[in-house]
Amino acid sequence: MYDFLLLASCLVFIGTCIAYARHDAASLFHPATIYLAFHGFIFVIRPLFARFYEFDLVYRVYDFLPSMSDKITVILGSNLAMLVFVFTALRVGGQPVARSPDALEFDRLRRDFTGPILLTCVLLAPLALAAQFATWERRVDPYLTMARDAGTGIMVNVEANGWFMESALILAPLSVFAVWLLRYRPLGWFIFAIASVLMLGSGGRGAFVFAATAIAIIFLLERGRRWFDPRVAGLGILAVLVFNAVVIDRGQSLRSMLGSDLDGGYTTAHDLDPLEHMDFANLEYFEYIVYAVPQRTGSWDYFAHNLQIFTEPVPRSLWPDKPIGSPVKFFELWDYGTPIGMTISLPGAGWMSFGYVGIAIYAALFA
């Protein structure tokens, strides 16, 4: 039954992609394209590898084993999220991308934005660089400023300031500004390369991926293209290779280049089967959520975890008794296993909130 569902999931995904590609609004910059790319990799291609190689890393780490019913629910839920997201995204954003301005118009835009962009860089680049170097230093001992709450498994700031540490992410948009303002010339790419080394050296990958994606989208818009350009394809291949390298050693090789080899990296990734490591394990994470909610918790979350957006921005130094996680909880996932490092995908968050109905609501809302 499960093998049949994996095959059916592939066919549904291919059919959805074909139908979407025929739509006038389809392009690289449409949200449905981004979602389909992630869904195809995480919930279509990787499950085939998981089935063939019999992945068990997350099951051993999290100390759980999903039933066949749980695994089937995950496949059905992820496909429901995909269909609702694509349908809603095309309903909301169903018009083709407007024709790009000509080259003279982009020249005027660059002249108009030169002042604001330079001012932004002068004001924010020092803060971003200081935060990024502080992040590198934390790689020596991440528990120097962070502590893991035993009841929830959540890492909590005990010394550092979260606002300051997260400001390192500012490097990503600043590097995009540089590439665009300098007309994709070597100097702009040099600035992007330096920023990428700083971002990737801390072991983080997200900011680099988003920056590379933003540059690709802006470039295609400026060239009046919807899908393909050899230079964009090259940037995409480079981003994938860099992402995989940083996954393996958590930026250790980059830090070593600058004489700052701070830790041993994530060397166990060399010993795993292809795609088994936890950076792509949203399938197993979703299975853990289905395994726990509501079978063992006895309750849904009813979207209460979203309330954390109201408490998260307040520094713990100003609110020592700030709740860890959401201020309203119906259960703790750590009561049913050890889901360390778990990230909850969109369908996973929807299921935790209210089952299939929650998945549909989340997918439509985000689309």
Tab-separated table of C-alpha atoms in Angstrom:
chain	number	residue	atom	x	y	z
A	1	MET	CA	0.000	0.000	0.000
A	2	TYR	CA	2.760	2.436	0.941
A	3	ASP	CA	4.736	1.711	-2.223
A	4	PHE	CA	1.607	2.353	-4.259
A	5	LEU	CA	1.113	5.677	-2.497
A	6	LEU	CA	4.713	6.688	-3.211
A	7	LEU	CA	4.131	6.001	-6.908
A	8	ALA	CA	0.790	7.801	-6.842
A	9	SER	CA	2.443	10.755	-5.099
A	10	CYS	CA	4.994	10.971	-7.930
A	11	LEU	CA	2.224	10.943	-10.536
A	12	VAL	CA	0.194	13.586	-8.688
A	13	PHE	CA	3.278	15.777	-8.412
A	14	ILE	CA	4.159	15.422	-12.097
A	15	GLY	CA	0.555	16.117	-13.116
A	16	THR	CA	0.408	19.200	-10.893
A	17	CYS	CA	3.684	20.503	-12.343
A	18	ILE	CA	2.455	20.033	-15.913
A	19	ALA	CA	-0.856	21.762	-15.195
A	20	TYR	CA	0.946	24.586	-13.412
A	21	ALA	CA	3.528	25.062	-16.190
A	22	ARG	CA	0.685	25.532	-18.686
A	23	HIS	CA	-0.769	28.394	-16.633
A	24	ASP	CA	-0.043	31.932	-17.855
A	25	ALA	CA	1.169	33.032	-14.415
A	26	ALA	CA	3.765	30.267	-14.080
A	27	SER	CA	7.328	31.528	-13.741
A	28	LEU	CA	10.408	31.045	-11.605
A	29	PHE	CA	9.315	33.889	-9.335
A	30	HIS	CA	5.818	32.586	-8.608
A	31	PRO	CA	5.347	31.222	-5.049
A	32	ALA	CA	3.896	28.005	-6.470
A	33	THR	CA	7.216	27.303	-8.225
A	34	ILE	CA	9.139	27.627	-4.977
A	35	TYR	CA	6.674	25.416	-3.114
A	36	LEU	CA	6.648	22.753	-5.823
A	37	ALA	CA	10.458	22.662	-5.834
A	38	PHE	CA	10.629	22.060	-2.088
A	39	HIS	CA	7.700	19.630	-2.065
A	40	GLY	CA	9.131	17.652	-4.960
A	41	PHE	CA	12.458	17.210	-3.242
A	42	ILE	CA	11.302	16.696	0.369
A	43	PHE	CA	8.041	14.758	-0.080
A	44	VAL	CA	8.416	13.061	-3.493
A	45	ILE	CA	12.064	12.332	-4.300
A	46	ARG	CA	13.470	11.870	-0.798
A	47	PRO	CA	10.747	9.402	0.317
A	48	LEU	CA	11.864	7.150	-2.540
A	49	PHE	CA	15.420	7.234	-1.171
A	50	ALA	CA	14.067	6.661	2.337
A	51	ARG	CA	12.148	3.599	1.144
A	52	PHE	CA	15.052	2.169	-0.868
A	53	TYR	CA	17.768	2.733	1.751
A	54	GLU	CA	15.441	2.200	4.728
A	55	PHE	CA	16.383	5.412	6.524
A	56	ASP	CA	16.354	5.070	10.304
A	57	LEU	CA	18.584	7.902	11.592
A	58	VAL	CA	15.753	10.137	12.816
A	59	TYR	CA	13.831	7.171	14.229
A	60	ARG	CA	16.847	6.217	16.349
A	61	VAL	CA	17.598	9.771	17.446
A	62	TYR	CA	13.968	10.598	18.225
A	63	ASP	CA	13.263	7.176	19.781
A	64	PHE	CA	10.040	6.487	17.895
A	65	LEU	CA	8.785	4.308	15.061
A	66	PRO	CA	5.848	5.440	12.909
A	67	SER	CA	3.157	2.947	12.040
A	68	MET	CA	2.187	2.294	8.440
A	69	SER	CA	-0.927	4.383	9.090
A	70	ASP	CA	1.290	7.290	10.222
A	71	LYS	CA	3.429	7.055	7.082
A	72	ILE	CA	0.354	6.966	4.845
A	73	THR	CA	-1.082	10.013	6.627
A	74	VAL	CA	2.137	11.928	5.954
A	75	ILE	CA	2.044	11.187	2.217
A	76	LEU	CA	-1.641	12.133	1.986
A	77	GLY	CA	-1.175	15.256	4.106
A	78	SER	CA	1.821	16.541	2.174
A	79	ASN	CA	-0.003	16.105	-1.138
A	80	LEU	CA	-3.077	17.850	0.242
A	81	ALA	CA	-0.864	20.794	1.237
A	82	MET	CA	0.696	20.914	-2.237
A	83	LEU	CA	-2.636	20.879	-4.086
A	84	VAL	CA	-4.228	23.504	-1.836
A	85	PHE	CA	-1.152	25.744	-1.973
A	86	VAL	CA	-0.823	25.659	-5.772
A	87	PHE	CA	-4.563	26.107	-6.354
A	88	THR	CA	-4.805	29.033	-3.917
A	89	ALA	CA	-1.594	30.674	-5.153
A	90	LEU	CA	-2.879	30.624	-8.739
A	91	ARG	CA	-6.263	31.989	-7.637
A	92	VAL	CA	-4.632	34.857	-5.756
A	93	GLY	CA	-1.726	35.431	-8.136
A	94	GLY	CA	-3.157	34.271	-11.423
A	95	GLN	CA	-1.892	37.078	-13.632
A	96	PRO	CA	1.310	36.828	-15.707
A	97	VAL	CA	4.306	38.851	-14.538
A	98	ALA	CA	4.093	42.367	-15.934
A	99	ARG	CA	6.517	43.205	-18.712
A	100	SER	CA	9.795	44.407	-17.274
A	101	PRO	CA	10.882	48.008	-17.820
A	102	ASP	CA	13.523	48.572	-20.479
A	103	ALA	CA	17.222	49.036	-19.732
A	104	LEU	CA	16.913	52.819	-19.461
A	105	GLU	CA	14.248	52.436	-16.780
A	106	PHE	CA	16.501	50.133	-14.744
A	107	ASP	CA	19.326	52.657	-15.111
A	108	ARG	CA	17.046	55.297	-13.628
A	109	LEU	CA	16.033	52.946	-10.811
A	110	ARG	CA	19.670	52.352	-9.939
A	111	ARG	CA	20.397	56.075	-9.861
A	112	ASP	CA	17.372	56.699	-7.649
A	113	PHE	CA	18.255	53.894	-5.235
A	114	THR	CA	22.008	54.445	-5.015
A	115	GLY	CA	21.709	56.922	-2.137
A	116	PRO	CA	19.250	54.921	-0.004
A	117	ILE	CA	21.159	51.667	-0.565
A	118	LEU	CA	24.515	53.192	0.373
A	119	LEU	CA	22.984	54.802	3.463
A	120	THR	CA	21.462	51.460	4.442
A	121	CYS	CA	24.834	49.751	4.053
A	122	VAL	CA	26.636	52.387	6.116
A	123	LEU	CA	24.080	52.096	8.915
A	124	LEU	CA	23.542	48.345	8.994
A	125	ALA	CA	26.661	46.657	7.609
A	126	PRO	CA	28.729	47.235	10.798
A	127	LEU	CA	25.953	45.723	12.920
A	128	ALA	CA	25.561	42.747	10.577
A	129	LEU	CA	29.314	42.090	10.478
A	130	ALA	CA	29.669	42.324	14.250
A	131	ALA	CA	26.780	39.904	14.727
A	132	GLN	CA	28.191	37.517	12.135
A	133	PHE	CA	31.618	37.412	13.788
A	134	ALA	CA	29.929	36.873	17.143
A	135	THR	CA	28.093	33.928	15.585
A	136	TRP	CA	31.411	32.469	14.468
A	137	GLU	CA	32.724	32.773	18.023
A	138	ARG	CA	29.693	30.905	19.335
A	139	ARG	CA	30.747	27.900	17.276
A	140	VAL	CA	33.507	27.355	19.876
A	141	ASP	CA	30.890	26.563	22.503
A	142	PRO	CA	27.236	27.109	21.560
A	143	TYR	CA	26.227	26.387	25.153
A	144	LEU	CA	28.203	29.382	26.403
A	145	THR	CA	25.252	31.662	25.637
A	146	MET	CA	22.490	29.114	24.991
A	147	ALA	CA	20.870	26.424	27.118
A	148	ARG	CA	18.484	23.655	26.128
A	149	ASP	CA	15.316	23.481	28.196
A	150	ALA	CA	14.944	19.873	29.354
A	151	GLY	CA	11.147	19.933	29.222
A	152	THR	CA	10.709	21.322	25.713
A	153	GLY	CA	14.057	20.749	23.995
A	154	ILE	CA	14.095	24.424	22.954
A	155	MET	CA	17.401	26.315	22.912
A	156	VAL	CA	17.086	29.463	25.005
A	157	ASN	CA	19.302	32.549	25.148
A	158	VAL	CA	20.799	32.837	28.623
A	159	GLU	CA	23.534	35.385	27.932
A	160	ALA	CA	23.375	36.604	24.327
A	161	ASN	CA	20.837	39.022	22.857
A	162	GLY	CA	18.691	37.382	20.205
A	163	TRP	CA	18.044	40.609	18.351
A	164	PHE	CA	21.795	41.198	17.985
A	165	MET	CA	22.625	37.628	16.959
A	166	GLU	CA	19.862	37.465	14.330
A	167	SER	CA	20.958	40.791	12.816
A	168	ALA	CA	23.708	38.774	11.109
A	169	LEU	CA	21.006	37.873	8.573
A	170	ILE	CA	21.158	41.472	7.292
A	171	LEU	CA	24.242	40.469	5.296
A	172	ALA	CA	22.048	38.557	2.854
A	173	PRO	CA	19.933	41.465	1.522
A	174	LEU	CA	22.928	43.806	1.613
A	175	SER	CA	24.841	41.433	-0.670
A	176	VAL	CA	21.844	41.293	-3.031
A	177	PHE	CA	21.797	45.110	-3.106
A	178	ALA	CA	25.511	45.129	-4.003
A	179	VAL	CA	25.162	42.702	-6.917
A	180	TRP	CA	22.189	44.590	-8.360
A	181	LEU	CA	23.554	48.099	-7.821
A	182	LEU	CA	26.866	47.154	-9.460
A	183	ARG	CA	25.035	45.684	-12.484
A	184	TYR	CA	26.143	42.075	-11.843
A	185	ARG	CA	29.780	43.071	-12.436
A	186	PRO	CA	32.777	41.299	-10.817
A	187	LEU	CA	32.961	43.708	-7.874
A	188	GLY	CA	29.354	42.958	-6.946
A	189	TRP	CA	29.982	39.213	-7.114
A	190	PHE	CA	33.139	39.661	-5.027
A	191	ILE	CA	31.092	41.366	-2.303
A	192	PHE	CA	28.506	38.585	-2.530
A	193	ALA	CA	31.266	35.966	-2.240
A	194	ILE	CA	32.720	37.606	0.885
A	195	ALA	CA	29.260	37.860	2.458
A	196	SER	CA	28.575	34.221	1.551
A	197	VAL	CA	31.769	33.031	3.248
A	198	LEU	CA	30.771	34.911	6.400
A	199	MET	CA	27.222	33.526	6.313
A	200	LEU	CA	28.223	29.956	5.502
A	201	GLY	CA	31.188	29.883	7.868
A	202	SER	CA	28.828	29.899	10.833
A	203	GLY	CA	27.208	26.709	9.529
A	204	GLY	CA	23.994	28.425	8.456
A	205	ARG	CA	22.671	27.881	4.933
A	206	GLY	CA	19.302	29.594	4.747
A	207	ALA	CA	20.474	33.189	4.329
A	208	PHE	CA	22.841	32.210	1.508
A	209	VAL	CA	20.156	30.246	-0.337
A	210	PHE	CA	17.626	33.073	-0.070
A	211	ALA	CA	20.188	35.638	-1.240
A	212	ALA	CA	21.154	33.518	-4.267
A	213	THR	CA	17.475	32.997	-5.095
A	214	ALA	CA	16.763	36.720	-4.826
A	215	ILE	CA	19.636	37.556	-7.187
A	216	ALA	CA	18.376	34.988	-9.704
A	217	ILE	CA	14.832	36.378	-9.588
A	218	ILE	CA	15.935	40.011	-9.943
A	219	PHE	CA	18.244	39.110	-12.822
A	220	LEU	CA	15.501	37.290	-14.718
A	221	LEU	CA	13.043	40.124	-14.112
A	222	GLU	CA	15.537	42.645	-15.427
A	223	ARG	CA	16.211	40.504	-18.509
A	224	GLY	CA	12.494	39.994	-19.120
A	225	ARG	CA	12.680	36.210	-18.775
A	226	ARG	CA	10.312	33.926	-16.870
A	227	TRP	CA	12.275	30.729	-16.470
A	228	PHE	CA	15.762	30.077	-17.754
A	229	ASP	CA	19.115	31.748	-18.185
A	230	PRO	CA	22.453	29.875	-18.286
A	231	ARG	CA	23.974	32.205	-15.698
A	232	VAL	CA	21.041	31.676	-13.335
A	233	ALA	CA	21.330	27.920	-13.822
A	234	GLY	CA	25.035	28.131	-12.963
A	235	LEU	CA	24.261	30.094	-9.816
A	236	GLY	CA	21.672	27.486	-8.846
A	237	ILE	CA	24.110	24.585	-9.303
A	238	LEU	CA	26.750	26.434	-7.297
A	239	ALA	CA	24.245	27.119	-4.502
A	240	VAL	CA	23.309	23.422	-4.307
A	241	LEU	CA	26.966	22.319	-4.164
A	242	VAL	CA	27.822	24.890	-1.500
A	243	PHE	CA	24.724	23.973	0.522
A	244	ASN	CA	25.680	20.294	0.512
A	245	ALA	CA	29.277	21.048	1.498
A	246	VAL	CA	28.195	23.157	4.451
A	247	VAL	CA	25.670	20.489	5.485
A	248	ILE	CA	28.537	17.997	5.829
A	249	ASP	CA	30.995	20.062	7.877
A	250	ARG	CA	28.842	22.920	9.210
A	251	GLY	CA	31.181	25.519	7.676
A	252	GLN	CA	34.346	24.021	9.179
A	253	SER	CA	36.283	24.137	5.893
A	254	LEU	CA	35.452	27.808	5.398
A	255	ARG	CA	36.516	28.657	8.926
A	256	SER	CA	39.738	26.716	8.410
A	257	MET	CA	40.540	28.835	5.361
A	258	LEU	CA	40.593	31.866	7.629
A	259	GLY	CA	42.528	30.145	10.393
A	260	SER	CA	39.510	29.743	12.633
A	261	ASP	CA	38.796	26.004	12.793
A	262	LEU	CA	36.404	26.033	15.708
A	263	ASP	CA	34.863	22.580	15.863
A	264	GLY	CA	34.733	19.149	14.322
A	265	GLY	CA	31.833	19.782	11.998
A	266	TYR	CA	29.088	17.310	11.192
A	267	THR	CA	31.358	14.497	10.057
A	268	THR	CA	28.740	11.805	10.665
A	269	ALA	CA	27.065	12.952	7.444
A	270	HIS	CA	29.822	11.077	5.573
A	271	ASP	CA	28.604	7.800	7.077
A	272	LEU	CA	24.921	8.176	6.180
A	273	ASP	CA	23.015	6.992	3.150
A	274	PRO	CA	22.321	9.578	0.397
A	275	LEU	CA	19.938	12.332	1.616
A	276	GLU	CA	19.513	10.676	5.021
A	277	HIS	CA	20.930	13.513	7.120
A	278	MET	CA	18.594	15.600	9.218
A	279	ASP	CA	18.734	18.791	7.127
A	280	PHE	CA	16.295	17.223	4.645
A	281	ALA	CA	14.368	15.042	7.106
A	282	ASN	CA	11.036	16.892	7.050
A	283	LEU	CA	9.391	13.607	6.056
A	284	GLU	CA	10.452	11.948	9.315
A	285	TYR	CA	9.683	15.116	11.298
A	286	PHE	CA	6.153	15.102	9.896
A	287	GLU	CA	5.893	11.405	10.756
A	288	TYR	CA	6.862	12.172	14.343
A	289	ILE	CA	4.134	14.825	14.581
A	290	VAL	CA	1.526	12.385	13.214
A	291	TYR	CA	2.881	9.700	15.575
A	292	ALA	CA	2.341	12.031	18.553
A	293	VAL	CA	-0.644	14.224	17.623
A	294	PRO	CA	-3.369	13.455	18.565
A	295	GLN	CA	-2.761	9.733	19.105
A	296	ARG	CA	-0.605	10.213	22.179
A	297	THR	CA	-1.234	13.852	23.081
A	298	GLY	CA	-5.009	13.377	23.091
A	299	SER	CA	-5.415	16.867	21.650
A	300	TRP	CA	-4.654	19.059	18.664
A	301	ASP	CA	-2.683	22.272	19.068
A	302	TYR	CA	-5.535	24.403	17.666
A	303	PHE	CA	-2.998	26.848	16.136
A	304	ALA	CA	-1.881	27.953	19.625
A	305	HIS	CA	1.820	27.680	18.758
A	306	ASN	CA	1.411	30.805	16.625
A	307	LEU	CA	0.990	32.849	19.805
A	308	GLN	CA	4.749	32.703	20.226
A	309	ILE	CA	5.059	35.588	17.742
A	310	PHE	CA	3.844	37.876	20.531
A	311	THR	CA	6.395	36.730	23.123
A	312	GLU	CA	9.425	35.831	20.999
A	313	PRO	CA	10.520	39.437	20.217
A	314	VAL	CA	10.857	40.347	23.916
A	315	PRO	CA	14.462	39.798	25.128
A	316	ARG	CA	14.686	37.337	27.991
A	317	SER	CA	16.908	39.829	29.822
A	318	LEU	CA	13.857	42.100	30.068
A	319	TRP	CA	11.440	39.241	30.820
A	320	PRO	CA	13.283	36.545	32.786
A	321	ASP	CA	10.111	34.469	33.215
A	322	LYS	CA	9.179	34.604	29.538
A	323	PRO	CA	7.452	31.359	28.469
A	324	ILE	CA	9.647	28.929	26.543
A	325	GLY	CA	7.877	28.454	23.243
A	326	SER	CA	4.218	29.365	22.960
A	327	PRO	CA	2.543	30.948	26.014
A	328	VAL	CA	-0.420	28.590	25.457
A	329	LYS	CA	0.267	24.857	25.099
A	330	PHE	CA	-1.928	21.789	24.894
A	331	PHE	CA	0.993	19.327	24.977
A	332	GLU	CA	4.769	18.967	24.781
A	333	LEU	CA	6.159	16.946	21.890
A	334	TRP	CA	9.164	16.041	24.037
A	335	ASP	CA	6.915	13.927	26.245
A	336	TYR	CA	6.743	11.308	23.471
A	337	GLY	CA	10.325	11.181	22.174
A	338	THR	CA	13.431	13.310	21.765
A	339	PRO	CA	12.725	15.494	18.695
A	340	ILE	CA	15.983	17.449	18.902
A	341	GLY	CA	16.582	19.875	16.035
A	342	MET	CA	13.158	19.251	14.529
A	343	THR	CA	11.752	21.758	12.059
A	344	ILE	CA	8.025	21.630	11.423
A	345	SER	CA	7.046	21.833	7.768
A	346	LEU	CA	3.897	23.600	6.594
A	347	PRO	CA	1.838	20.373	6.417
A	348	GLY	CA	3.349	19.279	9.738
A	349	ALA	CA	2.275	22.507	11.442
A	350	GLY	CA	-1.166	22.179	9.882
A	351	TRP	CA	-1.613	18.603	11.075
A	352	MET	CA	-0.463	19.508	14.574
A	353	SER	CA	-3.002	22.330	14.612
A	354	PHE	CA	-6.092	20.477	13.419
A	355	GLY	CA	-5.394	17.483	11.207
A	356	TYR	CA	-6.274	17.565	7.519
A	357	VAL	CA	-8.403	20.668	8.048
A	358	GLY	CA	-5.415	22.407	9.641
A	359	ILE	CA	-3.212	21.435	6.680
A	360	ALA	CA	-5.694	22.940	4.216
A	361	ILE	CA	-5.996	26.142	6.285
A	362	TYR	CA	-2.227	26.570	6.591
A	363	ALA	CA	-1.575	25.883	2.906
A	364	ALA	CA	-4.253	28.345	1.780
A	365	LEU	CA	-3.137	31.011	4.272
A	366	PHE	CA	0.524	30.889	3.276
A	367	ALA	CA	-0.310	30.707	-0.445
